Coordinates of N, CA and C in Angstrom, one line a residue:
M1 N -266.2 33.2 134.2 CA -265.3 32.0 134.4 C -264.0 32.3 133.7
V2 N -262.9 31.9 134.4 CA -261.5 32.0 133.8 C -261.3 30.8 132.9
H3 N -260.9 31.1 131.7 CA -260.7 30.0 130.7 C -259.1 29.9 130.6
V4 N -258.6 28.9 131.3 CA -257.1 28.7 131.3 C -256.7 28.0 130.0
L5 N -255.7 28.5 129.3 CA -255.2 27.9 128.1 C -253.9 27.2 128.3
S6 N -253.2 27.6 129.3 CA -251.9 26.9 129.5 C -251.5 27.3 131.0
S7 N -250.5 26.5 131.5 CA -250.1 26.8 132.9 C -248.6 26.5 133.0
R8 N -248.0 27.1 134.0 CA -246.6 26.7 134.3 C -246.3 27.1 135.8
T9 N -245.3 26.4 136.3 CA -244.8 26.6 137.6 C -243.6 27.5 137.4
L10 N -243.5 28.6 138.2 CA -242.3 29.5 138.1 C -241.4 29.3 139.3
L11 N -240.1 29.1 139.0 CA -239.1 29.1 140.1 C -238.1 30.1 139.8
R12 N -237.7 30.8 140.9 CA -236.6 31.8 140.8 C -235.4 31.2 141.5
P13 N -234.5 30.6 140.8 CA -233.4 29.9 141.5 C -232.3 30.9 142.0
T14 N -231.5 30.4 143.0 CA -230.5 31.3 143.5 C -229.3 31.3 142.6
D15 N -229.1 30.2 141.7 CA -228.1 30.1 140.7 C -228.7 29.6 139.5
P16 N -229.2 30.4 138.6 CA -229.9 30.0 137.4 C -229.2 28.9 136.5
E17 N -227.9 29.1 136.3 CA -227.1 28.2 135.5 C -227.1 26.8 136.1
R18 N -226.8 26.8 137.4 CA -226.8 25.5 138.2 C -228.1 24.8 138.1
S19 N -229.2 25.6 138.2 CA -230.5 25.0 138.1 C -230.9 24.5 136.6
R20 N -230.4 25.2 135.6 CA -230.6 24.8 134.2 C -229.8 23.4 134.0
V21 N -228.6 23.3 134.6 CA -227.9 22.0 134.4 C -228.7 20.9 135.1
F22 N -229.2 21.2 136.3 CA -230.0 20.2 137.0 C -231.2 19.7 136.2
Y23 N -232.1 20.7 135.9 CA -233.4 20.4 135.2 C -233.2 19.9 133.8
G24 N -232.2 20.5 133.0 CA -232.0 20.1 131.7 C -231.2 18.9 131.4
E25 N -230.0 18.8 132.2 CA -229.1 17.7 131.9 C -229.2 16.6 132.9
Q26 N -229.4 16.8 134.2 CA -229.5 15.7 135.1 C -230.9 15.1 135.1
L27 N -232.0 15.9 135.2 CA -233.4 15.4 135.1 C -233.7 15.0 133.7
G28 N -233.1 15.7 132.7 CA -233.4 15.5 131.3 C -234.7 16.0 130.8
L29 N -235.2 17.1 131.4 CA -236.4 17.8 130.9 C -236.1 18.5 129.6
A30 N -237.0 18.3 128.6 CA -236.9 19.0 127.3 C -237.2 20.4 127.4
V31 N -236.5 21.3 126.7 CA -236.7 22.7 126.7 C -237.9 23.0 125.7
Y32 N -238.8 23.8 126.3 CA -240.0 24.3 125.5 C -239.6 25.6 124.8
R33 N -238.9 26.5 125.5 CA -238.5 27.8 125.0 C -237.5 28.4 125.9
E34 N -236.7 29.3 125.4 CA -235.8 30.2 126.2 C -236.1 31.6 125.8
F35 N -235.8 32.5 126.7 CA -236.0 33.9 126.4 C -235.0 34.7 127.2
G36 N -234.6 35.9 126.6 CA -233.6 36.7 127.2 C -232.2 36.2 126.8
A37 N -231.2 36.8 127.4 CA -229.8 36.4 127.1 C -229.0 36.4 128.3
G38 N -227.9 35.7 128.2 CA -226.9 35.7 129.3 C -227.2 34.7 130.4
P39 N -226.5 34.7 131.5 CA -226.6 33.7 132.5 C -228.0 33.7 133.2
E40 N -228.7 34.8 133.2 CA -230.0 34.8 133.9 C -231.2 34.7 132.9
R41 N -230.9 34.2 131.7 CA -232.0 34.0 130.7 C -233.1 33.1 131.3
G42 N -234.3 33.2 130.8 CA -235.3 32.3 131.2 C -235.4 31.0 130.4
T43 N -235.7 29.9 131.0 CA -235.8 28.7 130.4 C -237.1 28.0 130.8
V44 N -237.9 27.5 129.8 CA -239.1 26.9 130.1 C -239.0 25.4 129.7
Y45 N -239.3 24.5 130.6 CA -239.2 23.1 130.3 C -240.6 22.4 130.2
F46 N -240.7 21.4 129.4 CA -241.9 20.6 129.4 C -242.0 19.8 130.7
L47 N -243.2 19.8 131.2 CA -243.5 18.9 132.4 C -244.8 18.1 132.2
G48 N -244.8 17.2 131.3 CA -246.0 16.4 131.0 C -247.1 17.4 130.5
G49 N -248.1 17.6 131.3 CA -249.2 18.4 130.9 C -249.0 19.9 131.3
G50 N -247.9 20.3 131.7 CA -247.6 21.7 132.1 C -246.2 22.0 131.8
F51 N -245.8 23.1 132.4 CA -244.4 23.7 132.1 C -243.8 24.1 133.4
L52 N -242.5 24.1 133.4 CA -241.7 24.6 134.5 C -240.8 25.7 134.0
E53 N -240.9 26.9 134.5 CA -240.1 28.1 134.1 C -239.1 28.4 135.1
L54 N -237.8 28.5 134.7 CA -236.8 29.0 135.6 C -236.5 30.4 135.0
S55 N -236.7 31.4 135.8 CA -236.4 32.8 135.3 C -236.0 33.7 136.5
G56 N -235.2 34.7 136.2 CA -234.7 35.6 137.2 C -233.8 34.9 138.2
R57 N -233.6 35.6 139.3 CA -232.7 35.1 140.3 C -233.2 35.5 141.7
S58 N -233.1 34.6 142.6 CA -233.5 35.0 144.0 C -232.3 34.9 144.9
E59 N -232.3 35.8 145.9 CA -231.3 35.7 146.9 C -231.5 34.6 147.9
D60 N -232.8 34.2 148.0 CA -233.2 33.1 149.0 C -233.7 31.9 148.3
P61 N -233.5 30.7 148.8 CA -234.1 29.5 148.2 C -235.6 29.6 148.3
P62 N -236.3 28.8 147.4 CA -237.7 28.8 147.4 C -238.3 28.3 148.8
S63 N -239.5 28.6 149.1 CA -240.2 28.1 150.3 C -240.2 26.6 150.3
P64 N -240.0 26.0 151.5 CA -240.1 24.5 151.5 C -241.6 24.1 151.2
A65 N -242.5 25.0 151.2 CA -243.9 24.6 150.8 C -244.0 24.3 149.3
V66 N -243.1 24.8 148.5 CA -243.1 24.5 147.1 C -242.5 23.1 146.8
R67 N -243.3 22.3 146.1 CA -242.9 20.9 145.7 C -243.3 20.6 144.3
L68 N -242.6 19.8 143.6 CA -243.0 19.4 142.3 C -243.3 17.9 142.3
W69 N -244.4 17.5 141.6 CA -244.9 16.1 141.5 C -244.8 15.7 140.1
L70 N -243.9 14.8 139.8 CA -243.7 14.3 138.4 C -243.9 12.9 138.3
Q71 N -244.9 12.5 137.4 CA -245.2 11.1 137.2 C -244.3 10.6 136.1
V72 N -243.7 9.4 136.4 CA -242.8 8.7 135.4 C -243.3 7.3 135.2
G73 N -242.8 6.7 134.2 CA -243.2 5.3 133.9 C -242.6 4.3 134.7
D74 N -241.3 4.5 135.2 CA -240.6 3.5 135.9 C -239.7 4.2 137.0
V75 N -240.1 4.2 138.2 CA -239.3 4.9 139.2 C -238.0 4.2 139.5
A76 N -238.0 2.9 139.4 CA -236.7 2.2 139.7 C -235.7 2.6 138.6
A77 N -236.1 2.7 137.4 CA -235.1 3.1 136.3 C -234.7 4.5 136.5
A78 N -235.7 5.4 136.9 CA -235.3 6.8 137.1 C -234.3 6.9 138.3
H79 N -234.5 6.1 139.3 CA -233.6 6.1 140.5 C -232.2 5.7 140.0
E80 N -232.0 4.7 139.2 CA -230.7 4.3 138.8 C -230.0 5.4 137.9
E81 N -230.8 5.9 137.0 CA -230.3 7.0 136.1 C -229.9 8.2 136.8
L82 N -230.8 8.7 137.7 CA -230.5 9.9 138.5 C -229.3 9.7 139.4
R83 N -229.2 8.6 140.1 CA -228.1 8.3 141.0 C -226.8 8.3 140.2
A84 N -226.8 7.8 139.0 CA -225.6 7.7 138.2 C -225.2 9.2 137.7
K85 N -226.2 10.1 137.6 CA -225.9 11.4 137.2 C -225.6 12.3 138.4
G86 N -225.5 11.8 139.6 CA -225.2 12.5 140.8 C -226.3 13.4 141.4
V87 N -227.5 13.1 141.1 CA -228.7 13.8 141.6 C -228.8 13.4 143.1
R88 N -229.1 14.4 144.0 CA -229.3 14.2 145.4 C -230.6 13.5 145.6
I89 N -230.6 12.2 145.9 CA -231.8 11.5 146.2 C -232.1 11.5 147.7
T90 N -233.2 12.1 148.1 CA -233.5 12.3 149.5 C -234.3 11.1 150.1
R91 N -234.9 10.3 149.2 CA -235.6 9.1 149.6 C -235.7 8.2 148.4
P92 N -235.1 6.9 148.5 CA -235.2 6.0 147.4 C -236.7 5.5 147.2
P93 N -236.9 4.8 146.1 CA -238.3 4.4 145.8 C -238.9 3.5 146.9
V94 N -240.1 3.8 147.2 CA -240.9 3.1 148.2 C -242.3 3.0 147.7
R95 N -242.9 1.8 147.8 CA -244.4 1.7 147.5 C -245.1 2.1 148.7
E96 N -245.9 3.2 148.5 CA -246.6 3.8 149.7 C -247.9 3.1 150.0
P97 N -248.4 3.3 151.2 CA -249.6 2.6 151.6 C -250.8 2.9 150.7
W98 N -250.8 4.0 150.0 CA -251.8 4.4 149.1 C -251.6 3.8 147.7
G99 N -250.5 3.0 147.5 CA -250.3 2.2 146.3 C -249.4 2.8 145.2
L100 N -249.0 4.1 145.4 CA -248.1 4.7 144.4 C -246.6 4.4 144.8
V101 N -245.8 4.3 143.8 CA -244.3 4.1 144.1 C -243.7 5.5 144.0
E102 N -243.1 6.0 145.1 CA -242.6 7.4 145.1 C -241.1 7.4 145.5
M103 N -240.4 8.3 144.9 CA -239.0 8.6 145.2 C -238.8 10.1 145.3
W104 N -238.1 10.6 146.2 CA -237.9 12.0 146.4 C -236.4 12.4 146.1
V105 N -236.3 13.5 145.3 CA -235.0 14.1 145.0 C -235.2 15.6 145.4
A106 N -234.1 16.3 145.3 CA -234.1 17.8 145.6 C -233.3 18.5 144.5
D107 N -233.8 19.7 144.1 CA -233.0 20.5 143.1 C -231.9 21.2 143.9
P108 N -231.1 21.9 143.2 CA -229.9 22.6 143.8 C -230.3 23.5 144.9
D109 N -231.5 24.1 144.9 CA -231.9 25.0 146.0 C -232.7 24.3 147.1
G110 N -232.8 23.0 146.9 CA -233.5 22.2 147.9 C -235.0 22.0 147.7
T111 N -235.5 22.4 146.5 CA -236.9 22.2 146.2 C -237.2 20.7 146.1
P112 N -238.1 20.2 146.9 CA -238.4 18.8 146.9 C -239.2 18.4 145.6
I113 N -238.7 17.3 145.0 CA -239.4 16.8 143.8 C -239.7 15.3 144.0
V114 N -241.0 15.0 143.9 CA -241.4 13.6 144.0 C -241.6 13.0 142.6
L115 N -240.9 11.9 142.4 CA -241.1 11.1 141.2 C -242.0 10.0 141.5
V116 N -243.1 9.9 140.8 CA -244.2 9.0 141.1 C -244.5 8.0 140.0
E117 N -244.6 6.7 140.3 CA -245.0 5.7 139.4 C -246.4 5.2 139.8
V118 N -247.3 5.2 138.9 CA -248.7 4.7 139.1 C -248.7 3.3 138.6
P119 N -248.7 2.3 139.5 CA -248.7 0.9 139.0 C -250.0 0.6 138.2
A120 N -249.9 -0.4 137.4 CA -251.0 -0.8 136.5 C -252.3 -1.1 137.3
D121 N -252.2 -1.7 138.5 CA -253.3 -2.1 139.2 C -253.9 -1.0 140.2
H122 N -253.3 0.2 140.1 CA -253.7 1.3 141.0 C -255.0 1.9 140.5
P123 N -255.9 2.3 141.4 CA -257.2 2.9 141.0 C -257.1 4.1 140.1
L124 N -255.9 4.8 140.1 CA -255.8 5.9 139.2 C -255.8 5.4 137.7
R125 N -255.4 4.1 137.5 CA -255.4 3.5 136.2 C -256.5 2.5 135.9
F126 N -256.9 1.9 137.0 CA -257.9 0.8 136.8 C -259.0 0.8 137.8
R127 N -260.2 0.8 137.4 CA -261.3 0.7 138.3 C -262.2 -0.4 137.9
P128 N -262.2 -1.5 138.7 CA -263.1 -2.6 138.4 C -264.5 -2.2 138.2
G129 N -265.1 -2.8 137.2 CA -266.6 -2.6 137.0 C -266.9 -1.3 136.2
I130 N -265.9 -0.5 135.8 CA -266.1 0.7 135.1 C -265.7 0.5 133.7

């Protein structure tokens, strides 16, 4: 059996500095560590229970199949904050039929990011009788 001690999602941005500005300054993710030097240095951000690593450079944007799911405490507040910072919001907050409140944004390379709020009455938080 594989005993996983830690995990991270790796992205190879087309413009590493632009992506560092987006994830660090606009989204406000805290830096876990940096490595290397210069404009293509690697940066690892905290993502709740995991990490997001930006390292290297790609000539092509990431596959549209790559998406990030980030749970936040208040999607409406995140919407106002990110809109004020100029983040491209691809879909404003909506309460989905499955009960989660979701808002979609995109990073500079077009990677879709869903910000999710789990309401207090949602089964992910509350299960009657348990």
